[in-house]
PDB file of C-alpha atoms and ligand atoms in Angstrom:
ATOM      1  CA  UNK A   1      54.950  85.966 102.774  1.00 76.00           C
ATOM      2  CA  UNK A   2      58.679  86.387 102.367  1.00 84.00           C
ATOM      3  CA  UNK A   3      59.921  89.971 102.691  1.00 94.00           C
ATOM      4  CA  UNK A   4      62.191  91.387  99.982  1.00 96.00           C
ATOM      5  CA  UNK A   5      64.318  94.451 100.713  1.00 98.00           C
ATOM      6  CA  UNK A   6      66.335  96.244  98.034  1.00 98.00           C
ATOM      7  CA  UNK A   7      69.176  98.656  98.603  1.00 98.00           C
ATOM      8  CA  UNK A   8      68.227 102.275  97.948  1.00 97.00           C
ATOM      9  CA  UNK A   9      70.812 102.789  95.202  1.00 96.00           C
ATOM     10  CA  UNK A  10      70.089 100.110  92.642  1.00 96.00           C
ATOM     11  CA  UNK A  11      69.826  99.992  88.841  1.00 95.00           C
ATOM     12  CA  UNK A  12      72.319 101.492  86.398  1.00 95.00           C
ATOM     13  CA  UNK A  13      74.792 103.951  87.884  1.00 95.00           C
ATOM     14  CA  UNK A  14      74.990 107.511  86.560  1.00 95.00           C
ATOM     15  CA  UNK A  15      77.916 106.829  84.178  1.00 95.00           C
ATOM     16  CA  UNK A  16      76.541 103.658  82.590  1.00 94.00           C
ATOM     17  CA  UNK A  17      73.020 105.031  82.324  1.00 95.00           C
ATOM     18  CA  UNK A  18      74.385 108.179  80.649  1.00 96.00           C
ATOM     19  CA  UNK A  19      76.420 106.079  78.167  1.00 95.00           C
ATOM     20  CA  UNK A  20      73.487 103.805  77.280  1.00 95.00           C
ATOM     21  CA  UNK A  21      71.025 106.686  76.783  1.00 96.00           C
ATOM     22  CA  UNK A  22      73.448 108.642  74.655  1.00 96.00           C
ATOM     23  CA  UNK A  23      74.281 105.691  72.392  1.00 96.00           C
ATOM     24  CA  UNK A  24      70.608 104.707  72.036  1.00 96.00           C
ATOM     25  CA  UNK A  25      69.759 108.288  71.064  1.00 96.00           C
ATOM     26  CA  UNK A  26      72.596 108.402  68.502  1.00 95.00           C
ATOM     27  CA  UNK A  27      71.510 105.031  67.042  1.00 94.00           C
ATOM     28  CA  UNK A  28      68.016 106.369  66.513  1.00 93.00           C
ATOM     29  CA  UNK A  29      69.194 109.643  64.977  1.00 94.00           C
ATOM     30  CA  UNK A  30      71.883 108.232  62.726  1.00 91.00           C
ATOM     31  CA  UNK A  31      70.065 105.099  61.536  1.00 87.00           C
ATOM     32  CA  UNK A  32      73.381 103.329  61.085  1.00 91.00           C
ATOM     33  CA  UNK A  33      75.323 100.764  63.059  1.00 94.00           C
ATOM     34  CA  UNK A  34      77.238 101.998  66.078  1.00 96.00           C
ATOM     35  CA  UNK A  35      80.222 100.005  67.273  1.00 96.00           C
ATOM     36  CA  UNK A  36      81.351 100.018  70.873  1.00 95.00           C
ATOM     37  CA  UNK A  37      84.864  99.113  71.949  1.00 92.00           C
ATOM     38  CA  UNK A  38      83.949  96.113  74.050  1.00 88.00           C
ATOM     39  CA  UNK A  39      80.464  95.758  75.526  1.00 89.00           C
ATOM     40  CA  UNK A  40      78.925  99.077  76.585  1.00 89.00           C
ATOM     41  CA  UNK A  41      78.081  97.540  79.939  1.00 85.00           C
ATOM     42  CA  UNK A  42      78.831  94.299  81.745  1.00 79.00           C
ATOM     43  CA  UNK A  43      75.423  92.823  81.421  1.00 80.00           C
ATOM     44  CA  UNK A  44      74.782  90.144  78.766  1.00 81.00           C
ATOM     45  CA  UNK A  45      71.005  90.762  78.580  1.00 80.00           C
ATOM     46  CA  UNK A  46      71.452  94.491  77.993  1.00 85.00           C
ATOM     47  CA  UNK A  47      74.214  93.897  75.442  1.00 90.00           C
ATOM     48  CA  UNK A  48      71.782  91.677  73.482  1.00 91.00           C
ATOM     49  CA  UNK A  49      69.054  94.338  73.668  1.00 91.00           C
ATOM     50  CA  UNK A  50      71.513  96.940  72.334  1.00 94.00           C
ATOM     51  CA  UNK A  51      72.624  94.616  69.549  1.00 95.00           C
ATOM     52  CA  UNK A  52      69.014  94.390  68.363  1.00 94.00           C
ATOM     53  CA  UNK A  53      69.065  98.173  68.036  1.00 94.00           C
ATOM     54  CA  UNK A  54      72.201  98.126  65.886  1.00 95.00           C
ATOM     55  CA  UNK A  55      74.728  98.769  68.664  1.00 96.00           C
ATOM     56  CA  UNK A  56      77.434  96.181  68.362  1.00 95.00           C
ATOM     57  CA  UNK A  57      80.511  95.545  70.499  1.00 95.00           C
ATOM     58  CA  UNK A  58      83.833  94.921  68.756  1.00 95.00           C
ATOM     59  CA  UNK A  59      87.117  93.889  70.365  1.00 92.00           C
ATOM     60  CA  UNK A  60      89.509  95.741  68.145  1.00 94.00           C
ATOM     61  CA  UNK A  61      89.012  99.209  66.660  1.00 94.00           C
ATOM     62  CA  UNK A  62      91.416  98.413  63.795  1.00 93.00           C
ATOM     63  CA  UNK A  63      88.597  96.244  62.368  1.00 91.00           C
ATOM     64  CA  UNK A  64      86.975  99.545  61.329  1.00 94.00           C
ATOM     65  CA  UNK A  65      87.964 101.779  58.437  1.00 93.00           C
ATOM     66  CA  UNK A  66      84.884 103.936  58.668  1.00 93.00           C
ATOM     67  CA  UNK A  67      81.708 104.328  60.664  1.00 94.00           C
ATOM     68  CA  UNK A  68      80.645 105.385  64.124  1.00 96.00           C
ATOM     69  CA  UNK A  69      82.347 104.196  67.266  1.00 96.00           C
ATOM     70  CA  UNK A  70      81.282 104.804  70.870  1.00 96.00           C
ATOM     71  CA  UNK A  71      83.643 104.710  73.836  1.00 93.00           C
ATOM     72  CA  UNK A  72      82.529 102.880  76.943  1.00 90.00           C
ATOM     73  CA  UNK A  73      82.059 104.498  80.326  1.00 92.00           C
ATOM     74  CA  UNK A  74      85.437 102.948  81.338  1.00 91.00           C
ATOM     75  CA  UNK A  75      87.200 105.036  78.684  1.00 94.00           C
ATOM     76  CA  UNK A  76      89.426 103.810  75.873  1.00 94.00           C
ATOM     77  CA  UNK A  77      93.134 103.332  75.258  1.00 96.00           C
ATOM     78  CA  UNK A  78      95.080 106.333  73.981  1.00 96.00           C
ATOM     79  CA  UNK A  79      96.222 104.311  70.953  1.00 96.00           C
ATOM     80  CA  UNK A  80      92.587 103.600  70.118  1.00 96.00           C
ATOM     81  CA  UNK A  81      91.727 107.283  70.286  1.00 95.00           C
ATOM     82  CA  UNK A  82      94.672 108.063  68.005  1.00 96.00           C
ATOM     83  CA  UNK A  83      93.553 105.419  65.518  1.00 96.00           C
ATOM     84  CA  UNK A  84      89.993 106.780  65.503  1.00 95.00           C
ATOM     85  CA  UNK A  85      91.289 110.292  64.853  1.00 94.00           C
ATOM     86  CA  UNK A  86      93.731 109.176  62.139  1.00 96.00           C
ATOM     87  CA  UNK A  87      91.033 107.224  60.270  1.00 95.00           C
ATOM     88  CA  UNK A  88      88.458 109.974  60.653  1.00 96.00           C
ATOM     89  CA  UNK A  89      85.923 107.681  62.336  1.00 96.00           C
ATOM     90  CA  UNK A  90      82.974 109.376  64.006  1.00 96.00           C
ATOM     91  CA  UNK A  91      83.470 109.137  67.771  1.00 96.00           C
ATOM     92  CA  UNK A  92      80.843 109.231  70.491  1.00 96.00           C
ATOM     93  CA  UNK A  93      82.661 109.776  73.743  1.00 96.00           C
ATOM     94  CA  UNK A  94      80.579 108.366  76.587  1.00 95.00           C
ATOM     95  CA  UNK A  95      83.450 108.000  79.029  1.00 96.00           C
ATOM     96  CA  UNK A  96      82.077 108.588  82.542  1.00 96.00           C
ATOM     97  CA  UNK A  97      83.150 112.018  83.883  1.00 97.00           C
ATOM     98  CA  UNK A  98      84.386 110.316  87.081  1.00 97.00           C
ATOM     99  CA  UNK A  99      86.687 108.116  85.006  1.00 97.00           C
ATOM    100  CA  UNK A 100      87.915 111.198  83.138  1.00 97.00           C
ATOM    101  CA  UNK A 101      88.724 112.742  86.503  1.00 98.00           C
ATOM    102  CA  UNK A 102      91.021 109.797  87.336  1.00 98.00           C
ATOM    103  CA  UNK A 103      92.814 110.368  84.052  1.00 98.00           C
ATOM    104  CA  UNK A 104      93.161 114.117  84.496  1.00 98.00           C
ATOM    105  CA  UNK A 105      94.425 113.763  88.092  1.00 98.00           C
ATOM    106  CA  UNK A 106      96.992 111.185  86.942  1.00 98.00           C
ATOM    107  CA  UNK A 107      98.172 113.426  84.088  1.00 98.00           C
ATOM    108  CA  UNK A 108      98.393 116.417  86.422  1.00 98.00           C
ATOM    109  CA  UNK A 109     100.524 114.421  88.875  1.00 98.00           C
ATOM    110  CA  UNK A 110     102.877 113.206  86.190  1.00 97.00           C
ATOM    111  CA  UNK A 111     103.236 116.716  84.738  1.00 97.00           C
ATOM    112  CA  UNK A 112     104.209 117.954  88.194  1.00 97.00           C
ATOM    113  CA  UNK A 113     106.957 115.399  88.701  1.00 97.00           C
ATOM    114  CA  UNK A 114     105.155 112.780  90.794  1.00 97.00           C
ATOM    115  CA  UNK A 115     105.667 109.068  90.285  1.00 97.00           C
ATOM    116  CA  UNK A 116     102.089 108.069  89.527  1.00 98.00           C
ATOM    117  CA  UNK A 117     100.560 105.092  91.331  1.00 97.00           C
ATOM    118  CA  UNK A 118      97.156 103.825  90.239  1.00 98.00           C
ATOM    119  CA  UNK A 119      95.531 101.842  93.025  1.00 97.00           C
ATOM    120  CA  UNK A 120      93.457  99.216  91.234  1.00 96.00           C
ATOM    121  CA  UNK A 121      93.413  96.101  89.119  1.00 94.00           C
ATOM    122  CA  UNK A 122      95.895  96.180  86.248  1.00 95.00           C
ATOM    123  CA  UNK A 123      93.547  94.019  84.112  1.00 93.00           C
ATOM    124  CA  UNK A 124      90.606  96.405  84.421  1.00 92.00           C
ATOM    125  CA  UNK A 125      89.908  98.443  81.238  1.00 92.00           C
ATOM    126  CA  UNK A 126      89.646 101.693  83.190  1.00 95.00           C
ATOM    127  CA  UNK A 127      93.108 101.209  84.725  1.00 97.00           C
ATOM    128  CA  UNK A 128      94.577 100.159  81.378  1.00 97.00           C
ATOM    129  CA  UNK A 129      93.064 103.281  79.815  1.00 97.00           C
ATOM    130  CA  UNK A 130      94.515 105.656  82.434  1.00 98.00           C
ATOM    131  CA  UNK A 131      97.904 103.966  82.169  1.00 98.00           C
ATOM    132  CA  UNK A 132      97.893 104.323  78.383  1.00 98.00           C
ATOM    133  CA  UNK A 133      97.291 108.094  78.685  1.00 97.00           C
ATOM    134  CA  UNK A 134     100.335 108.217  80.989  1.00 98.00           C
ATOM    135  CA  UNK A 135     102.376 106.580  78.214  1.00 97.00           C
ATOM    136  CA  UNK A 136     102.618 103.552  80.558  1.00 96.00           C
ATOM    137  CA  UNK A 137     104.649 105.709  82.909  1.00 96.00           C
ATOM    138  CA  UNK A 138     102.804 104.684  86.061  1.00 97.00           C
ATOM    139  CA  UNK A 139     102.634 101.830  88.543  1.00 97.00           C
ATOM    140  CA  UNK A 140      99.484  99.854  89.277  1.00 97.00           C
ATOM    141  CA  UNK A 141      99.169  98.522  92.820  1.00 96.00           C
ATOM    142  CA  UNK A 142      96.460  96.388  94.344  1.00 93.00           C
ATOM    143  CA  UNK A 143      97.982  95.884  97.785  1.00 87.00           C
ATOM    144  CA  UNK A 144     100.772  97.210  99.930  1.00 83.00           C
ATOM    145  CA  UNK A 145     104.039  97.620  98.063  1.00 82.00           C
ATOM    146  CA  UNK A 146     106.609 100.237  99.023  1.00 80.00           C
ATOM    147  CA  UNK A 147     108.063 102.255  96.169  1.00 87.00           C
ATOM    148  CA  UNK A 148     111.019 104.560  96.509  1.00 85.00           C
ATOM    149  CA  UNK A 149     110.529 107.955  94.846  1.00 92.00           C
ATOM    150  CA  UNK A 150     110.889 111.560  95.939  1.00 94.00           C
ATOM    151  CA  UNK A 151     107.306 112.479  95.118  1.00 96.00           C
ATOM    152  CA  UNK A 152     104.503 109.954  94.743  1.00 97.00           C
ATOM    153  CA  UNK A 153     100.991 110.744  93.565  1.00 97.00           C
ATOM    154  CA  UNK A 154      98.134 108.265  93.920  1.00 98.00           C
ATOM    155  CA  UNK A 155      94.833 107.953  92.082  1.00 98.00           C
ATOM    156  CA  UNK A 156      92.429 105.051  92.387  1.00 97.00           C
ATOM    157  CA  UNK A 157      90.293 103.004  90.049  1.00 96.00           C
ATOM    158  CA  UNK A 158      86.735 104.331  90.443  1.00 95.00           C
ATOM    159  CA  UNK A 159      85.378 100.948  91.535  1.00 91.00           C
ATOM    160  CA  UNK A 160      88.062 100.183  94.107  1.00 92.00           C
ATOM    161  CA  UNK A 161      87.141  99.641  97.753  1.00 90.00           C
ATOM    162  CA  UNK A 162      88.365 102.140 100.344  1.00 91.00           C
ATOM    163  CA  UNK A 163      90.268  99.478 102.316  1.00 92.00           C
ATOM    164  CA  UNK A 164      92.482  98.597  99.331  1.00 94.00           C
ATOM    165  CA  UNK A 165      93.176 102.258  98.583  1.00 95.00           C
ATOM    166  CA  UNK A 166      94.135 102.775 102.214  1.00 95.00           C
ATOM    167  CA  UNK A 167      96.434  99.682 102.144  1.00 95.00           C
ATOM    168  CA  UNK A 168      98.232 101.069  99.103  1.00 95.00           C
ATOM    169  CA  UNK A 169      98.540 104.568 100.594  1.00 95.00           C
ATOM    170  CA  UNK A 170      99.854 103.259 103.932  1.00 94.00           C
ATOM    171  CA  UNK A 171     102.531 101.209 102.211  1.00 93.00           C
ATOM    172  CA  UNK A 172     103.817 104.292 100.385  1.00 94.00           C
ATOM    173  CA  UNK A 173     103.975 106.564 103.426  1.00 91.00           C
ATOM    174  CA  UNK A 174     107.453 105.624 104.548  1.00 87.00           C
ATOM    175  CA  UNK A 175     109.090 105.544 101.134  1.00 85.00           C
ATOM    176  CA  UNK A 176     108.694 109.109  99.927  1.00 92.00           C
ATOM    177  CA  UNK A 177     109.132 112.692 101.036  1.00 92.00           C
ATOM    178  CA  UNK A 178     105.894 113.817  99.469  1.00 96.00           C
ATOM    179  CA  UNK A 179     102.752 111.780  99.029  1.00 96.00           C
ATOM    180  CA  UNK A 180      99.719 113.225  97.298  1.00 97.00           C
ATOM    181  CA  UNK A 181      96.503 111.211  97.111  1.00 98.00           C
ATOM    182  CA  UNK A 182      93.490 111.894  94.940  1.00 97.00           C
ATOM    183  CA  UNK A 183      90.506 110.001  96.247  1.00 95.00           C
ATOM    184  CA  UNK A 184      88.931 109.063  92.917  1.00 97.00           C
ATOM    185  CA  UNK A 185      86.739 106.185  94.062  1.00 95.00           C
ATOM    186  CA  UNK A 186      83.316 106.841  92.620  1.00 94.00           C
ATOM    187  CA  UNK A 187      80.593 107.687  95.114  1.00 91.00           C
ATOM    188  CA  UNK A 188      78.191 105.273  93.449  1.00 91.00           C
ATOM    189  CA  UNK A 189      80.520 102.324  94.158  1.00 88.00           C
ATOM    190  CA  UNK A 190      81.015 103.271  97.807  1.00 92.00           C
ATOM    191  CA  UNK A 191      77.346 103.954  98.512  1.00 95.00           C
ATOM    192  CA  UNK A 192      76.217 100.675  96.917  1.00 95.00           C
ATOM    193  CA  UNK A 193      78.756  98.675  98.904  1.00 95.00           C
ATOM    194  CA  UNK A 194      77.868 100.397 102.189  1.00 96.00           C
ATOM    195  CA  UNK A 195      74.149  99.916 101.664  1.00 98.00           C
ATOM    196  CA  UNK A 196      74.521  96.266 100.607  1.00 98.00           C
ATOM    197  CA  UNK A 197      76.767  95.310 103.545  1.00 97.00           C
ATOM    198  CA  UNK A 198      74.403  97.063 105.973  1.00 98.00           C
ATOM    199  CA  UNK A 199      71.415  95.247 104.466  1.00 98.00           C
ATOM    200  CA  UNK A 200      73.267  91.910 104.667  1.00 98.00           C
ATOM    201  CA  UNK A 201      73.220  92.230 108.469  1.00 97.00           C
ATOM    202  CA  UNK A 202      69.421  92.476 108.559  1.00 97.00           C
ATOM    203  CA  UNK A 203      68.373  89.641 106.242  1.00 98.00           C
ATOM    204  CA  UNK A 204      68.689  85.857 106.066  1.00 97.00           C
ATOM    205  CA  UNK A 205      69.961  85.830 102.509  1.00 98.00           C
ATOM    206  CA  UNK A 206      71.325  88.235  99.882  1.00 98.00           C
ATOM    207  CA  UNK A 207      71.125  88.198  96.107  1.00 98.00           C
ATOM    208  CA  UNK A 208      73.697  90.233  94.218  1.00 98.00           C
ATOM    209  CA  UNK A 209      72.544  90.846  90.674  1.00 96.00           C
ATOM    210  CA  UNK A 210      74.978  91.674  87.895  1.00 93.00           C
ATOM    211  CA  UNK A 211      77.261  90.370  85.156  1.00 88.00           C
ATOM    212  CA  UNK A 212      79.901  87.851  86.197  1.00 88.00           C
ATOM    213  CA  UNK A 213      82.387  89.866  84.126  1.00 82.00           C
ATOM    214  CA  UNK A 214      81.559  93.055  86.043  1.00 85.00           C
ATOM    215  CA  UNK A 215      84.354  94.103  88.370  1.00 83.00           C
ATOM    216  CA  UNK A 216      82.162  96.192  90.676  1.00 88.00           C
ATOM    217  CA  UNK A 217      79.556  93.403  90.959  1.00 92.00           C
ATOM    218  CA  UNK A 218      82.109  90.724  91.860  1.00 91.00           C
ATOM    219  CA  UNK A 219      83.646  93.065  94.457  1.00 90.00           C
ATOM    220  CA  UNK A 220      80.193  93.841  95.837  1.00 95.00           C
ATOM    221  CA  UNK A 221      79.454  90.112  96.057  1.00 96.00           C
ATOM    222  CA  UNK A 222      82.738  89.416  97.898  1.00 95.00           C
ATOM    223  CA  UNK A 223      82.120  92.236 100.397  1.00 95.00           C
ATOM    224  CA  UNK A 224      78.542  91.095 101.120  1.00 97.00           C
ATOM    225  CA  UNK A 225      79.464  87.399 101.301  1.00 98.00           C
ATOM    226  CA  UNK A 226      81.929  88.198 104.093  1.00 97.00           C
ATOM    227  CA  UNK A 227      78.979  89.411 106.172  1.00 97.00           C
ATOM    228  CA  UNK A 228      76.183  87.138 104.990  1.00 98.00           C
ATOM    229  CA  UNK A 229      77.403  83.624 104.016  1.00 97.00           C
ATOM    230  CA  UNK A 230      74.063  82.959 102.299  1.00 98.00           C
ATOM    231  CA  UNK A 231      74.817  85.347  99.454  1.00 98.00           C
ATOM    232  CA  UNK A 232      74.392  84.406  95.792  1.00 98.00           C
ATOM    233  CA  UNK A 233      75.638  86.181  92.700  1.00 97.00           C
ATOM    234  CA  UNK A 234      73.219  85.875  89.798  1.00 96.00           C
ATOM    235  CA  UNK A 235      72.945  87.500  86.383  1.00 92.00           C
ATOM    236  CA  UNK A 236      69.227  86.941  85.927  1.00 91.00           C
ATOM    237  CA  UNK A 237      66.141  85.564  87.651  1.00 94.00           C
ATOM    238  CA  UNK A 238      66.340  82.153  85.881  1.00 95.00           C
ATOM    239  CA  UNK A 239      69.363  81.285  88.017  1.00 96.00           C
ATOM    240  CA  UNK A 240      67.438  81.525  91.280  1.00 97.00           C
ATOM    241  CA  UNK A 241      67.067  78.133  92.987  1.00 96.00           C
ATOM    242  CA  UNK A 242      64.139  77.573  95.404  1.00 95.00           C
ATOM    243  CA  UNK A 243      66.282  75.514  97.813  1.00 95.00           C
ATOM    244  CA  UNK A 244      68.366  78.618  98.616  1.00 96.00           C
ATOM    245  CA  UNK A 245      65.360  80.054 100.464  1.00 94.00           C
ATOM    246  CA  UNK A 246      64.808  77.329 103.046  1.00 92.00           C
ATOM    247  CA  UNK A 247      64.059  78.997 106.416  1.00 93.00           C
ATOM    248  CA  UNK A 248      64.671  82.464 104.995  1.00 95.00           C
ATOM    249  CA  UNK A 249      62.085  85.123 105.846  1.00 93.00           C
ATOM    250  CA  UNK A 250      63.891  88.239 104.640  1.00 96.00           C
ATOM    251  CA  UNK A 251      65.827  88.470 101.370  1.00 97.00           C
ATOM    252  CA  UNK A 252      68.045  91.405 100.458  1.00 98.00           C
ATOM    253  CA  UNK A 253      68.739  92.430  96.845  1.00 98.00           C
ATOM    254  CA  UNK A 254      71.623  94.594  95.658  1.00 98.00           C
ATOM    255  CA  UNK A 255      72.953  95.134  92.145  1.00 96.00           C
ATOM    256  CA  UNK A 256      76.088  96.159  90.322  1.00 93.00           C
ATOM    257  CA  UNK A 257      76.468  99.463  88.470  1.00 92.00           C
ATOM    258  CA  UNK A 258      75.624  97.789  85.115  1.00 89.00           C
ATOM    259  CA  UNK A 259      72.437  96.049  86.231  1.00 93.00           C
ATOM    260  CA  UNK A 260      69.325  97.773  84.895  1.00 93.00           C
ATOM    261  CA  UNK A 261      66.122  98.175  86.937  1.00 94.00           C
ATOM    262  CA  UNK A 262      64.245  95.841  84.628  1.00 92.00           C
ATOM    263  CA  UNK A 263      66.443  92.877  85.637  1.00 93.00           C
ATOM    264  CA  UNK A 264      66.230  93.782  89.332  1.00 96.00           C
ATOM    265  CA  UNK A 265      62.425  93.901  89.053  1.00 96.00           C
ATOM    266  CA  UNK A 266      62.322  90.439  87.451  1.00 95.00           C
ATOM    267  CA  UNK A 267      64.496  89.058  90.265  1.00 96.00           C
ATOM    268  CA  UNK A 268      62.278  90.657  92.894  1.00 96.00           C
ATOM    269  CA  UNK A 269      59.119  89.246  91.280  1.00 95.00           C
ATOM    270  CA  UNK A 270      60.585  85.756  91.079  1.00 95.00           C
ATOM    271  CA  UNK A 271      61.624  85.779  94.742  1.00 95.00           C
ATOM    272  CA  UNK A 272      58.167  86.948  95.796  1.00 93.00           C
ATOM    273  CA  UNK A 273      56.465  84.302  93.651  1.00 90.00           C
ATOM    274  CA  UNK A 274      58.515  81.359  94.859  1.00 86.00           C
TER     275      UNK A 274
HETATM  276  S1  SF4 B   1      80.590 103.184  88.626  1.00 88.27           S
HETATM  277 FE1  SF4 B   1      80.968 105.370  88.931  1.00 88.27          FE
HETATM  278  S2  SF4 B   1      82.758 105.800  87.691  1.00 88.27           S
HETATM  279 FE2  SF4 B   1      81.956 103.858  86.975  1.00 88.27          FE
HETATM  280  S3  SF4 B   1      80.610 104.425  85.311  1.00 88.27           S
HETATM  281 FE3  SF4 B   1      79.352 104.328  87.152  1.00 88.27          FE
HETATM  282  S4  SF4 B   1      79.296 106.431  87.905  1.00 88.27           S
HETATM  283 FE4  SF4 B   1      80.983 106.293  86.464  1.00 88.27          FE
END
């Protein structure tokens, strides 16, 4: 029988699990629709399940004049928060505390005269959120790029990999008199990546489970694929193809921060039943 090994840290991360539980609890208590600014998590199956419970994602908060709105674990834009306050909407703040730490470190740096650099992806909602709270007075870097300033302060997107943060920091070393770095990569991201890459060395094939629109899952997939060429990124068990398993005795499974246990279990069952 084929052996299936999962990473130890799998299932929803602390921040996403906290956000989902809180919003589910509020939906039950309030008995009214709760809107989320974008999907609460990057997992289409879970988003559907939440929709059935009256939790609906919207793209633009200005569509609402009243009602209850929940922030995602990535945080929201400052303008959105201002709109919610001005309209008197009921807010459920489920921003992950680790994401809030990025924001507070960035604000502290700016207040103390540092040019703020956010190491991360400028398109990611978390980075956009932090930048908005800085009044767009910050620079987003995803690779080495020297910047001239007297004092530079760095924070990182929580789901960034350590190598990219280090690249950014190294490139800034020669261009400033003072460089202050807050290591704000979330532990959950680092641990999952370390465990998955270690597992990839021991198995004949890896499955990375998570939404294709999830930044941490796509990064996890890329990191694992570099080690184990037979690595597949899937969102659900239906995507598994039997021909992938030819001559494979051991299969490793890892998941992104937004992939619930229930989906991982279905994937595991399908692999075992092939
Ligand atoms: S990956 Fe980390 S920072 Fe992001 S929501 Fe999960 S626990 Fe929070």
